[in-house]
CSV table of C-alpha atoms in Angstrom, one decimal:
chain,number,residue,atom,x,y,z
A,1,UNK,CA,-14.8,-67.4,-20.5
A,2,UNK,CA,-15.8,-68.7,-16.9
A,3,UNK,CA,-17.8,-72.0,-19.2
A,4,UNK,CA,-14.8,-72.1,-21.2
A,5,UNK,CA,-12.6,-72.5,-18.1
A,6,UNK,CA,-15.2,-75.2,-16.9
A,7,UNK,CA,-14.8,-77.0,-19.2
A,8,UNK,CA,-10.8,-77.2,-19.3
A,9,UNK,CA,-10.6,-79.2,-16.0
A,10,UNK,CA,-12.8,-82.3,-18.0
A,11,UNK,CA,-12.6,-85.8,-17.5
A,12,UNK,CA,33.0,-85.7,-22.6
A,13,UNK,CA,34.6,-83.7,-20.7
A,14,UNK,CA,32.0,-81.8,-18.1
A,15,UNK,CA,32.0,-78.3,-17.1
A,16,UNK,CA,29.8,-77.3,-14.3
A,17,UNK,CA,28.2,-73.5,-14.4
A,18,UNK,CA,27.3,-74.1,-10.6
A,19,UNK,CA,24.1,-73.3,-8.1
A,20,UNK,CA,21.3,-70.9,-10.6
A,21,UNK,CA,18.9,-68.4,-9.0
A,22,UNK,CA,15.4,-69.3,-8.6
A,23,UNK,CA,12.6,-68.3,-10.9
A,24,UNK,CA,12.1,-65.5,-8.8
A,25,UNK,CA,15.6,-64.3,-8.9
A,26,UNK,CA,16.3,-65.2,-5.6
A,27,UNK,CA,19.3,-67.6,-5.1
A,28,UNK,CA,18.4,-70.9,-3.4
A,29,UNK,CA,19.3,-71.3,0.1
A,30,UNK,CA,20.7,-74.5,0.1
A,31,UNK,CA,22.5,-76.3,-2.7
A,32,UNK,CA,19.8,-78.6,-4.5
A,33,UNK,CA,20.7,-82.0,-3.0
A,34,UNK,CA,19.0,-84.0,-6.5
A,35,UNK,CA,21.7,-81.1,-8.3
A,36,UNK,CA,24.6,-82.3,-6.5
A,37,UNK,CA,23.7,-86.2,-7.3
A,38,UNK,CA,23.1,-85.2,-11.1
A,39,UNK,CA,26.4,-83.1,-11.0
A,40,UNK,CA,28.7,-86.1,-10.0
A,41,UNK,CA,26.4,-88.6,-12.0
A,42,UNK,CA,25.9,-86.9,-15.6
A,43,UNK,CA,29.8,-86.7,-16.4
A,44,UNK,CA,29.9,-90.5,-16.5
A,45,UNK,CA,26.8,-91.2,-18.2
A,46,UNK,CA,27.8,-88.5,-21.1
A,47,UNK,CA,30.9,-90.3,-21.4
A,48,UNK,CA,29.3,-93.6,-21.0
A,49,UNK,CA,26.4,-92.9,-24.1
A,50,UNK,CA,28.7,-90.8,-26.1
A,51,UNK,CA,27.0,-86.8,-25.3
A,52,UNK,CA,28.9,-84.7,-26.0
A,53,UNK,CA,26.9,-81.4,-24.1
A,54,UNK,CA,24.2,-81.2,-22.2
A,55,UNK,CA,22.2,-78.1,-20.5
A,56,UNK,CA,20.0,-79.0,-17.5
A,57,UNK,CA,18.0,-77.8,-14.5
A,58,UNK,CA,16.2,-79.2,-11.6
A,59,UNK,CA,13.3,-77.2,-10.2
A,60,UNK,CA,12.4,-77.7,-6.4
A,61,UNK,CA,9.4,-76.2,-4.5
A,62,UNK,CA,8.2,-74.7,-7.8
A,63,UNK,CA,11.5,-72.5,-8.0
A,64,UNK,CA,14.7,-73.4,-10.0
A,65,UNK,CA,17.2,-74.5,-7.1
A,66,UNK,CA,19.9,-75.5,-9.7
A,67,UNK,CA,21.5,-75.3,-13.1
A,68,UNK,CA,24.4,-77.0,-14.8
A,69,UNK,CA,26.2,-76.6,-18.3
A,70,UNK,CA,28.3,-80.2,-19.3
A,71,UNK,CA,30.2,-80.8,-22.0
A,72,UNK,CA,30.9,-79.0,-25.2
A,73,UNK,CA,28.5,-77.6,-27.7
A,74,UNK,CA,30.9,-78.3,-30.9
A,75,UNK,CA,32.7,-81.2,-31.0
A,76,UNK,CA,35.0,-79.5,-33.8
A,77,UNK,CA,35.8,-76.2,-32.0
A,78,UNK,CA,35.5,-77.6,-28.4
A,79,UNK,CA,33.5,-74.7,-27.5
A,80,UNK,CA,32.0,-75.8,-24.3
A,81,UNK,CA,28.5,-75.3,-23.1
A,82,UNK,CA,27.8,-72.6,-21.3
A,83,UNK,CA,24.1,-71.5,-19.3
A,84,UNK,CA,23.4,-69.5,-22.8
A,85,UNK,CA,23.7,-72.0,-25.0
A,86,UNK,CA,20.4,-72.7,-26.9
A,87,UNK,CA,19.8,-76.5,-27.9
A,88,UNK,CA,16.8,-77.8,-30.1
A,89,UNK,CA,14.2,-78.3,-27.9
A,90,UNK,CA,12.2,-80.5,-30.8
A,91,UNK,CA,8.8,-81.5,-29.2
A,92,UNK,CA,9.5,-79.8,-26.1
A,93,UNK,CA,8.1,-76.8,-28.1
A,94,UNK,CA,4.3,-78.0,-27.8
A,95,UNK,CA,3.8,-78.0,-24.3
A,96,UNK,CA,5.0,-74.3,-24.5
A,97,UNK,CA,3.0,-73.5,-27.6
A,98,UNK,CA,0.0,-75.0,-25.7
A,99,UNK,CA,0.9,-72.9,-22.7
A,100,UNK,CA,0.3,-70.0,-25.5
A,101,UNK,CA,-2.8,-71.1,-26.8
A,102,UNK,CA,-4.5,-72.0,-23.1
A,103,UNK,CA,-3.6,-67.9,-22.1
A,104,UNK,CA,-6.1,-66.8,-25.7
A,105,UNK,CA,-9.1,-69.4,-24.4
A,106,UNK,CA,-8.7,-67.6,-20.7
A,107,UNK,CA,-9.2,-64.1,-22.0
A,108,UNK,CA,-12.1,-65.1,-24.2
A,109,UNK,CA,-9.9,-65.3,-28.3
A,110,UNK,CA,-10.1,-69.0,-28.6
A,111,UNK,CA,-12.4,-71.6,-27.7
A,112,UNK,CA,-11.1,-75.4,-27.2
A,113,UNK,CA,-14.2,-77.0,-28.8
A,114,UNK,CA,-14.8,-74.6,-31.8
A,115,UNK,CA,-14.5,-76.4,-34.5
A,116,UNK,CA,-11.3,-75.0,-36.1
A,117,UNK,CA,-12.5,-75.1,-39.4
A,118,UNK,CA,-14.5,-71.9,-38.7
A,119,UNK,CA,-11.4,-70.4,-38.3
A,120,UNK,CA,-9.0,-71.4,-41.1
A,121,UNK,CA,-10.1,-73.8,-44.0
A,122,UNK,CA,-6.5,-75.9,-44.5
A,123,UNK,CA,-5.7,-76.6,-48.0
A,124,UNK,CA,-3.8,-79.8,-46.6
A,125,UNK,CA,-6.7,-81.3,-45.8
A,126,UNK,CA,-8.4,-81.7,-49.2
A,127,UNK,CA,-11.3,-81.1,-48.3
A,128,UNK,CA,-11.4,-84.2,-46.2
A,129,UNK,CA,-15.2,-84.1,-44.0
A,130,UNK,CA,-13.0,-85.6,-41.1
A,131,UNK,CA,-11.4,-82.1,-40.8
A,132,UNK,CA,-14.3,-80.5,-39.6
A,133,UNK,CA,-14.3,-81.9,-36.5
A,134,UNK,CA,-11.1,-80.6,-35.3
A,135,UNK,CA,-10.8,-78.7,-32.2
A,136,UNK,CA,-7.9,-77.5,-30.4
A,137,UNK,CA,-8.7,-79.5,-27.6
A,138,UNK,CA,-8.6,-82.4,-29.8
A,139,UNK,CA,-4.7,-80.6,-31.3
A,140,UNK,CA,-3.3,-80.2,-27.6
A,141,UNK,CA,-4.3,-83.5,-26.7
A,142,UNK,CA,-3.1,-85.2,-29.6
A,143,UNK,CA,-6.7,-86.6,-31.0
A,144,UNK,CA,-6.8,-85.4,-34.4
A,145,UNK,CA,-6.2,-88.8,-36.5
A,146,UNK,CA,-3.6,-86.7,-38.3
A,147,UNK,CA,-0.3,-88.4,-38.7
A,148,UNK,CA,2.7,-87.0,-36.9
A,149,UNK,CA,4.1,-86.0,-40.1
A,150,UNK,CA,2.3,-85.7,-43.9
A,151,UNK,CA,2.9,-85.0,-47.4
A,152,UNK,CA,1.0,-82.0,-49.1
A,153,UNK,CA,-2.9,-83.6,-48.6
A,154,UNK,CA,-3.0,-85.2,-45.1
A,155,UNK,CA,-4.6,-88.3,-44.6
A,156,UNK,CA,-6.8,-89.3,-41.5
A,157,UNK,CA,-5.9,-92.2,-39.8
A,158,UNK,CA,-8.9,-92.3,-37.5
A,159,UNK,CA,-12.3,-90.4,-36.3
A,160,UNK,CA,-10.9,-86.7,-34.5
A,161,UNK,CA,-11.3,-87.9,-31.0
A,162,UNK,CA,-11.7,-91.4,-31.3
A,163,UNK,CA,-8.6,-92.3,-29.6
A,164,UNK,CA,-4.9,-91.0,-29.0
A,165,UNK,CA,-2.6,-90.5,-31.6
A,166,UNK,CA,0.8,-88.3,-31.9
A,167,UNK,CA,0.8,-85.7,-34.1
A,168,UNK,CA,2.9,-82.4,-35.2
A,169,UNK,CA,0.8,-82.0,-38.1
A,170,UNK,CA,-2.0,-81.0,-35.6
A,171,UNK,CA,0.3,-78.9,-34.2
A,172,UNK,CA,1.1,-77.0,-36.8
A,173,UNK,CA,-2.6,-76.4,-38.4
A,174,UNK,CA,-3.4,-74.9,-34.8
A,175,UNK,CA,-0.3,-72.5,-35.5
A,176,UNK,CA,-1.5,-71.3,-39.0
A,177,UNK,CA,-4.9,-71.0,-37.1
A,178,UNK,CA,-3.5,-68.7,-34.5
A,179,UNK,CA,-1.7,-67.2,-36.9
A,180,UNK,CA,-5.2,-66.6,-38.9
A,181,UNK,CA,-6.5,-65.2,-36.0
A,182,UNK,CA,-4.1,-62.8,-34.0
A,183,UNK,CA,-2.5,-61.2,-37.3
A,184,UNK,CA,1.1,-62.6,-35.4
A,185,UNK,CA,3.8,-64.7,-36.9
A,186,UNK,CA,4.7,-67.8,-34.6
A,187,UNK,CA,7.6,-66.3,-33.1
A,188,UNK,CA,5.3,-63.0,-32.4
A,189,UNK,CA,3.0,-64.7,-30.7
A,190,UNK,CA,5.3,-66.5,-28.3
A,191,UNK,CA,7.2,-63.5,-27.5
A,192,UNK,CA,3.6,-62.0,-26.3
A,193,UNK,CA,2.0,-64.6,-24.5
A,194,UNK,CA,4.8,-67.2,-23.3
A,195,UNK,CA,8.8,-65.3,-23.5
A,196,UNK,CA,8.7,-62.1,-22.9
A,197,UNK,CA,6.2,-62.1,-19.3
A,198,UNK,CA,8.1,-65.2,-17.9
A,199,UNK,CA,11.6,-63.4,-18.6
A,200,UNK,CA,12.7,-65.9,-21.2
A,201,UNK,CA,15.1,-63.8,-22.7
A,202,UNK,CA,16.7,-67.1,-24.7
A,203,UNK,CA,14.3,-68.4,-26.5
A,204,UNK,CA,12.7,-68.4,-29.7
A,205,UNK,CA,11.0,-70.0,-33.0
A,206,UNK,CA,12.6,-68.5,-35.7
A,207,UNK,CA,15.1,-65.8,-36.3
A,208,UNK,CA,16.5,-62.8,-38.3
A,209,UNK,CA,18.9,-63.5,-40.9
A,210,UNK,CA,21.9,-62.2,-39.1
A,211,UNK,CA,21.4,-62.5,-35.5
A,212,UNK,CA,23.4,-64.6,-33.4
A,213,UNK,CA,23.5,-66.3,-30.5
A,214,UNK,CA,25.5,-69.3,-29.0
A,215,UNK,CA,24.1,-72.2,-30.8
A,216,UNK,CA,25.0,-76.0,-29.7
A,217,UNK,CA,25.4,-78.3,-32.9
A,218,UNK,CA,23.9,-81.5,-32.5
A,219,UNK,CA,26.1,-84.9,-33.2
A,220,UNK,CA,25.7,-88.2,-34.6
A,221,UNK,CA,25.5,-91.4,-33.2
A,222,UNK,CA,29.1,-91.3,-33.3
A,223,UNK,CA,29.3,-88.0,-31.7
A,224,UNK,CA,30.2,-86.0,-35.3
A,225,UNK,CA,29.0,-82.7,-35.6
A,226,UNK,CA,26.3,-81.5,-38.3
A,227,UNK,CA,25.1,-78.6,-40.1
A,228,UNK,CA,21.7,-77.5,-39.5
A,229,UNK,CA,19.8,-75.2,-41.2
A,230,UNK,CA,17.9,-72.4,-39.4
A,231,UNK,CA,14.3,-74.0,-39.1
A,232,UNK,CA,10.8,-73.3,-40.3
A,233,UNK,CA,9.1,-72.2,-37.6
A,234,UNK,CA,6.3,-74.9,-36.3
A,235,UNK,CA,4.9,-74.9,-33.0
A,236,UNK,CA,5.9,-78.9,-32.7
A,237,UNK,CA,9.6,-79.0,-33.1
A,238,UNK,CA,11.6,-75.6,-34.0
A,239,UNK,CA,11.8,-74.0,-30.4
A,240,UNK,CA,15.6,-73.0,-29.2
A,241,UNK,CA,15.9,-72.4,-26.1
A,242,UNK,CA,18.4,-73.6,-23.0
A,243,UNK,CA,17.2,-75.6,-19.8
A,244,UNK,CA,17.1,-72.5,-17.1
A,245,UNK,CA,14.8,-70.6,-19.5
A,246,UNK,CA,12.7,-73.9,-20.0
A,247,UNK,CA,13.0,-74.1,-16.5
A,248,UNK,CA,11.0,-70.6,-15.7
A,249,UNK,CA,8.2,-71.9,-17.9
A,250,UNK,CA,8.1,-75.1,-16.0
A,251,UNK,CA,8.2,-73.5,-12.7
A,252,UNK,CA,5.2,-70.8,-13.6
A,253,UNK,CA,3.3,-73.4,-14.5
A,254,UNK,CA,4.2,-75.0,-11.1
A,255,UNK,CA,2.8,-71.3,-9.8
A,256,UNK,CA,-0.2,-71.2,-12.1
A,257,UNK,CA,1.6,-67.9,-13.0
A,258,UNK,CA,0.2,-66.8,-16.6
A,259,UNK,CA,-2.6,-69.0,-16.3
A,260,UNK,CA,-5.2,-69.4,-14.0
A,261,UNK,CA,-4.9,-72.7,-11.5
A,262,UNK,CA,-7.7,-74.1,-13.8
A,263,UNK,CA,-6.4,-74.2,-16.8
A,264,UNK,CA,-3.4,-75.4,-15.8
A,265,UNK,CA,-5.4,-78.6,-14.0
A,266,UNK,CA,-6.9,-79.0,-17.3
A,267,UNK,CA,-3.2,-79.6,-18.6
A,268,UNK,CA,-2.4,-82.0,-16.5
A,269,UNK,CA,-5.2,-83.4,-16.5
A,270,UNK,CA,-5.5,-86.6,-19.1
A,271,UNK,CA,-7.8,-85.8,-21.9
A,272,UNK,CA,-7.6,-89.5,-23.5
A,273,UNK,CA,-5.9,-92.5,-21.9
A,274,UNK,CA,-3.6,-94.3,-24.1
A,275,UNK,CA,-4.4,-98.4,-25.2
A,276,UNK,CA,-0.9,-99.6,-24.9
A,277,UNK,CA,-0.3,-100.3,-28.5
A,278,UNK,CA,0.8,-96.8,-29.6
A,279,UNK,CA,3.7,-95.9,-31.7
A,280,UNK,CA,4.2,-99.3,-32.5
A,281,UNK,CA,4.9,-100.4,-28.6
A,282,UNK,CA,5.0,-104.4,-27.8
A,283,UNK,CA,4.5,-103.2,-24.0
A,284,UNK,CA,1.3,-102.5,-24.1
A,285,UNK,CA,0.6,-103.7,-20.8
A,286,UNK,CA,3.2,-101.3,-18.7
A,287,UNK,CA,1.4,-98.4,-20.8
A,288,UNK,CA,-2.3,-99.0,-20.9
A,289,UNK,CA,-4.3,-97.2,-18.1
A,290,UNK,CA,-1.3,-95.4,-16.6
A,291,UNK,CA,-0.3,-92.7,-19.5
A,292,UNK,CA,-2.5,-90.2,-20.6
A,293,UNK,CA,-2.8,-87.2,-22.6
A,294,UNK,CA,-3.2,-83.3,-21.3
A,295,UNK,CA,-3.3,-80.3,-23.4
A,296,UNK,CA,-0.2,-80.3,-24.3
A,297,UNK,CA,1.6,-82.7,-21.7
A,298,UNK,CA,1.8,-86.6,-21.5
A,299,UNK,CA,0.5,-87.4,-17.9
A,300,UNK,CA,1.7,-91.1,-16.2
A,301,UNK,CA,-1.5,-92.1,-13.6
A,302,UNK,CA,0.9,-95.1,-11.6
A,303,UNK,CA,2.7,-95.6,-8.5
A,304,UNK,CA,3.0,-92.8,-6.2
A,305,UNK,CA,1.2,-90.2,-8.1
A,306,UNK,CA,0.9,-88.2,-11.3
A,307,UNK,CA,4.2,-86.9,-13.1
A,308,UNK,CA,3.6,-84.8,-15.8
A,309,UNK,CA,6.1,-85.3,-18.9
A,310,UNK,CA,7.2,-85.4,-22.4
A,311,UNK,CA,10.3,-85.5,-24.5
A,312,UNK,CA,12.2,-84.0,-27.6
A,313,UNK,CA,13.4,-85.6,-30.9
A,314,UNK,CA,14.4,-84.2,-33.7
A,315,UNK,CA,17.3,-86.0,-34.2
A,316,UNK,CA,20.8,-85.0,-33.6
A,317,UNK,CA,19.0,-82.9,-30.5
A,318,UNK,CA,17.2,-84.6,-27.5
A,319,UNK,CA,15.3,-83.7,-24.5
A,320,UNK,CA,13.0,-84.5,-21.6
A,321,UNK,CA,11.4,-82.8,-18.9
A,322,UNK,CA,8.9,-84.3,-16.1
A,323,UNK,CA,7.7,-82.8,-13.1
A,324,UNK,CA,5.7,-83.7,-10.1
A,325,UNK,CA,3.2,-81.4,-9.7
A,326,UNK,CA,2.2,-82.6,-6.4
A,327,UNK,CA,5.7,-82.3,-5.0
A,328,UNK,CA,6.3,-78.9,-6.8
A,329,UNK,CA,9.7,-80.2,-8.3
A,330,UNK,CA,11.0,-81.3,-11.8
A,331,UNK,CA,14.1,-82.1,-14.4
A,332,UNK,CA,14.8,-80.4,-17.6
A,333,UNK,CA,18.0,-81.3,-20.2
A,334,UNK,CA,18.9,-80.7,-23.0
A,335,UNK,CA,21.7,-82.6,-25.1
A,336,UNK,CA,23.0,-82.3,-28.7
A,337,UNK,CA,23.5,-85.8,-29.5
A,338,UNK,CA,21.4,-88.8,-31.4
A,339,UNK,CA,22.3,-90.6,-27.8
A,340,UNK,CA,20.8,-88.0,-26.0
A,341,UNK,CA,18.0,-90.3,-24.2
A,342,UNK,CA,19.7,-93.4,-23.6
A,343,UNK,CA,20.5,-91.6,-20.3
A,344,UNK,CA,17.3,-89.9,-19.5
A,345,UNK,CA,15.7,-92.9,-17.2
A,346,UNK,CA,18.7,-92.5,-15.0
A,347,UNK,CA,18.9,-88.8,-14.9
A,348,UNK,CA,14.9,-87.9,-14.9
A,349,UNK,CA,14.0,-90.8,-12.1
A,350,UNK,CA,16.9,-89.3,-10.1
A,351,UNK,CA,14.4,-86.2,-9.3
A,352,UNK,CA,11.0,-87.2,-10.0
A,353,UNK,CA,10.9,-91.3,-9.2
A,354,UNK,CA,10.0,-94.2,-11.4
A,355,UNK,CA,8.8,-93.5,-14.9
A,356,UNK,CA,8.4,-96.9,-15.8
A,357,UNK,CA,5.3,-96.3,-17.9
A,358,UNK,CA,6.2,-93.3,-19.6
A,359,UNK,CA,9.9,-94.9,-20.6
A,360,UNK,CA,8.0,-98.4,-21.8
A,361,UNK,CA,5.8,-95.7,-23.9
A,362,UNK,CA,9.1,-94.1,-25.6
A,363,UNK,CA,11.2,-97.4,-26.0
A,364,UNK,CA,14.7,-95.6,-26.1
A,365,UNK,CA,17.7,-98.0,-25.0
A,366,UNK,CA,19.7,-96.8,-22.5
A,367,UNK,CA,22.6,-97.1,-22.4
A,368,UNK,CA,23.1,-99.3,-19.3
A,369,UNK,CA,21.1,-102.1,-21.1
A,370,UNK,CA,23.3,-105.1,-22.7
A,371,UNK,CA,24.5,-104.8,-26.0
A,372,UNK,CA,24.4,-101.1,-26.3
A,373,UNK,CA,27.7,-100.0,-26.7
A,374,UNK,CA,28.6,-102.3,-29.0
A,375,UNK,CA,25.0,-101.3,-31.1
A,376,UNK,CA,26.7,-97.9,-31.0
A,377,UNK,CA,30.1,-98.7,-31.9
A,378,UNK,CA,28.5,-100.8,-34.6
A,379,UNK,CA,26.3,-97.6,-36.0
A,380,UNK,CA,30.0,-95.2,-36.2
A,381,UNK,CA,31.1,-98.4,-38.3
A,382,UNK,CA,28.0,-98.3,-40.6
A,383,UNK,CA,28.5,-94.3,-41.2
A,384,UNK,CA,31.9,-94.8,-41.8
A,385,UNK,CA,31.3,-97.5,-44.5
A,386,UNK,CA,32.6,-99.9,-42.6
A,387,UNK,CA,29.6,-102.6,-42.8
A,388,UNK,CA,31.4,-105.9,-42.5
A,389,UNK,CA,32.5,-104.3,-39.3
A,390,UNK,CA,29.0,-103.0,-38.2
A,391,UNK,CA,27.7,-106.6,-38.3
A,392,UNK,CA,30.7,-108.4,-36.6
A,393,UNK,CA,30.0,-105.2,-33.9
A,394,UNK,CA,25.6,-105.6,-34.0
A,395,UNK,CA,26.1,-109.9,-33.8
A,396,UNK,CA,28.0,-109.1,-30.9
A,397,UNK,CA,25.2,-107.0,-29.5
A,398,UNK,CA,22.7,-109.6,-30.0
A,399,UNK,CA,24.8,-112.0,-28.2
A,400,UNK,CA,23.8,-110.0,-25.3
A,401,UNK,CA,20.4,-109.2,-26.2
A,402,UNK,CA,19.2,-112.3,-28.3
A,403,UNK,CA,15.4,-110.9,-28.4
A,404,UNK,CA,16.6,-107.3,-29.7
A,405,UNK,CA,15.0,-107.4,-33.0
A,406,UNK,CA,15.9,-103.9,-34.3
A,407,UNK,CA,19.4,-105.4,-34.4
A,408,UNK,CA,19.2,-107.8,-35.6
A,409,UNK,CA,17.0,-106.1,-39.0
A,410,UNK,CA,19.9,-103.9,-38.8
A,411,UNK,CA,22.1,-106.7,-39.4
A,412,UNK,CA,20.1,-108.2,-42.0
A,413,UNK,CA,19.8,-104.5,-44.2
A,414,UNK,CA,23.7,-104.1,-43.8
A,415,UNK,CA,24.4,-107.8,-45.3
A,416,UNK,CA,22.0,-106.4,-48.3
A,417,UNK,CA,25.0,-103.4,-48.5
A,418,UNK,CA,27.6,-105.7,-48.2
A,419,UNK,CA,25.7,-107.7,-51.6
A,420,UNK,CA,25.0,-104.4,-53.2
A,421,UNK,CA,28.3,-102.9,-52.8
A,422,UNK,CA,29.6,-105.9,-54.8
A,423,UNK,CA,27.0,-106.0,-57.8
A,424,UNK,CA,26.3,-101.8,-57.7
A,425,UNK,CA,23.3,-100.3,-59.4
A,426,UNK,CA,22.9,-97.1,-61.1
A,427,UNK,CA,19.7,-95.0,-60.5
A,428,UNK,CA,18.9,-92.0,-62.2
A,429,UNK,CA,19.1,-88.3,-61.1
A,430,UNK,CA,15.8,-87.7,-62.1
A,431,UNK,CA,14.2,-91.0,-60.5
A,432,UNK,CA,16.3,-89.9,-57.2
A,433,UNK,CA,14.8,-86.2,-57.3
A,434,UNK,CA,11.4,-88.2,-56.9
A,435,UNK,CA,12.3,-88.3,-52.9
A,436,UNK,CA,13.6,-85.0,-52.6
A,437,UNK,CA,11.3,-82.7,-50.4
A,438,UNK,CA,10.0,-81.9,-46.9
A,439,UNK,CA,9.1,-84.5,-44.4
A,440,UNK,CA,8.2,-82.6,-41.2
A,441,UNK,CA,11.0,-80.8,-39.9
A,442,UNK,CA,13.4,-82.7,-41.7
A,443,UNK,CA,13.8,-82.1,-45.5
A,444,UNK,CA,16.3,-84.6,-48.3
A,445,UNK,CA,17.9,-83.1,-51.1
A,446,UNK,CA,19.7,-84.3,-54.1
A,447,UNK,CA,23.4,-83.3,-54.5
């Protein structure tokens, strides 16, 4: 174990819930000065991107010093949120996952460089010789050469640990690995290792048919609510949890409580640096050198010092959390809205300084940058149907951002909707069933 360990550390309307006690259970003894900015601040920027709730903490000294509940969590009912309401936490579910995984290498059950192949043979690899190389070092730090999302045989986009590249699908072999291994479902296993010793009482994978807890809904663009389906549990995108129990796990890290300080170093610690032209990025030169990749966390090397981060997607839910290790403080939200990171520059850097890197990584617009409210106002005109209005909104956006090019493809698809409305075509059921199926997390269906 002590080897393997050595070899870790390698190169709306808001509603406020008020102060939260510290991880410890100990109230804070004075009112979290970055919580009483955020509290003034995140009722205007929800209103501002159109959020309609939002669950968030901020974590100072390693200990929670406070908590707030914004918004509603349905649109429709107006039910507001409240500190137990559980949000998708999307991505956010990998850092914790690998939180999970780093406790079975410390007492011996998993190595990091075994191949994984000993393990569990994956039928979604083909048989593909690539896959033998596969570590879960390589899965944490995102080095596979697996897409982020597949079809039933996986394709390799690169040699396993040639160079960076996102991935779920990593993620989710090293679950069915696990799973392999310790006889536990997903949601077993995170009860054991990660919920139930850092008192996360709200959190979870999957769920009984049945059970119920306060669930936020997440909205559109246009801030409509949708129906969700109670996921298949995957260790990169179905954890539900809310941002004080997040939090907890945030702030044992912070401790090196549940792991030892080594492995933790090894998390933070980036594992690959990224070239600057991933996921598509034109920036390349804000990103390379200054982001890396941990086991299980993005790391930004710039300015001041290290801040350890990453974000949540999966739609109508987003997230972020960062935290300076250094400094012993970080941010965690939550919000159940497609708008949910066009405020999250604004709201993360008010704790944890400039993430300049990290954001020029991501590429969300915020919603403080010109032409954005009229880019929204132009996407509730395109789901309403409404697409000679959509373009008269997105022209007006690119008035204000001429070099915006995702606008301006959206005006040019639109105009094809506009032609094809007038001249309609007919396409078969059974042709249509053709794209019916699972991508990831998300799945289409034909009605």
């Amino acid at each position: 174990m002590r080897e393997n360990l050595q070899r870790l550390t390698g190169p709306a309307l808001a509603i406020l819930l008020g102060i939260q006690a510290g991880c410890g259970g100990q109230a804070p003894a004075e009112p979290s000065a970055e919580g009483e900015r955020l509290s003034a601040l995140l009722p205007a920027l929800m209103q501002e991107a159109g959020i309609p709730g939002l669950s968030i903490a901020v974590i100072s000294d390693g200990e929670i010093a406070w908590t707030g509940a914004f918004g509603v969590a349905d649109a429709e009912s107006g039910e507001p949120v409240t500190e137990a309401t559980l949000f998708e936490a999307a991505s956010l579910s990998k850092p914790l996952f690998a939180y999970a995984v780093l406790r079975l290498v410390e007492r011996g059950e998993l190595d990091l460089d075994r191949p994984l192949h000993e393990l569990l043979e994956y039928e979604r690899f083909g048989g593909a010789e690539r896959a033998r190389a596969l570590t879960a070092r390589l899965v944490l730090s995102h080095q596979t050469g697996l897409p982020n999302w597949g079809g039933e045989v996986l394709e390799f986009g690169f040699e396993p640990g040639e160079r960076f590249g996102y991935s779920g699908e990593g993620y989710v072999y090293l679950q069915r690995v696990l799973e392999a291994r310790t006889g536990l479902t997903l949601e077993e296993l995170a009860r054991r290792e990660v919920f139930e010793p850092l008192g996360m009482d709200d959190s979870r994978f999957s769920w009984q048919e049945g059970e119920s807890f306060p669930l936020a809904r997440g909205h559109d663009e246009g801030g409509t609510a949708q129906t969700r389906n109670p996921p298949e549990p995957g260790a990169a995108s179905s954890l539900h949890t809310t941002a004080s129990d997040f939090a907890k796990f945030v702030c044992a890290l912070l401790q090196a409580r549940g792991l030892e300080q080594a492995s933790v170093d090894a998390a933070f610690t980036p594992a690959v640096m990224l070239r600057g032209d991933e996921r598509g990025s034109e920036r390349a030169a804000e990103i390379a050198g200054k982001i890396g990749w941990g086991l299980g966390w993005g790391v930004q090397e710039a300015g001041a010092g290290r801040i350890v981060w990453h974000w949540g997607d999966n739609d109508v839910f987003r997230g972020f959390v960062a935290l300076d290790p250094g400094a012993r403080r970080g941010v965690v939200y939550f919000a159940n809205s497609s708008n949910g990171l066009a405020i999250a520059r604004r709201v993360v850097e008010e704790v944890v300084g400039d993430m300049e890197p990290a954001f020029a990584l991501l590429d969300y617009s915020q919603s403080d940058e010109p032409g954005w409210a009229e880019r929204r106002r132009g996407s509730m005109a395109a789901a309403a149907g409404d697409y000679p209005e959509a373009i008269g909104h997105f022209e007006r956006a690119l008035a204000l951002a001429p070099d915006d090019e995702e606008t301006r493809q959206r005006i040019e698809w639109l105009r094809d909707l506009v032609r094809i409305a007038a001249a309609p075509v007919t396409v078969p059921a059974e042709r249509l069933r053709r794209y019916a199926g699972s991508y990831g997390p998300r799945k289409l269906r034909l009605e």
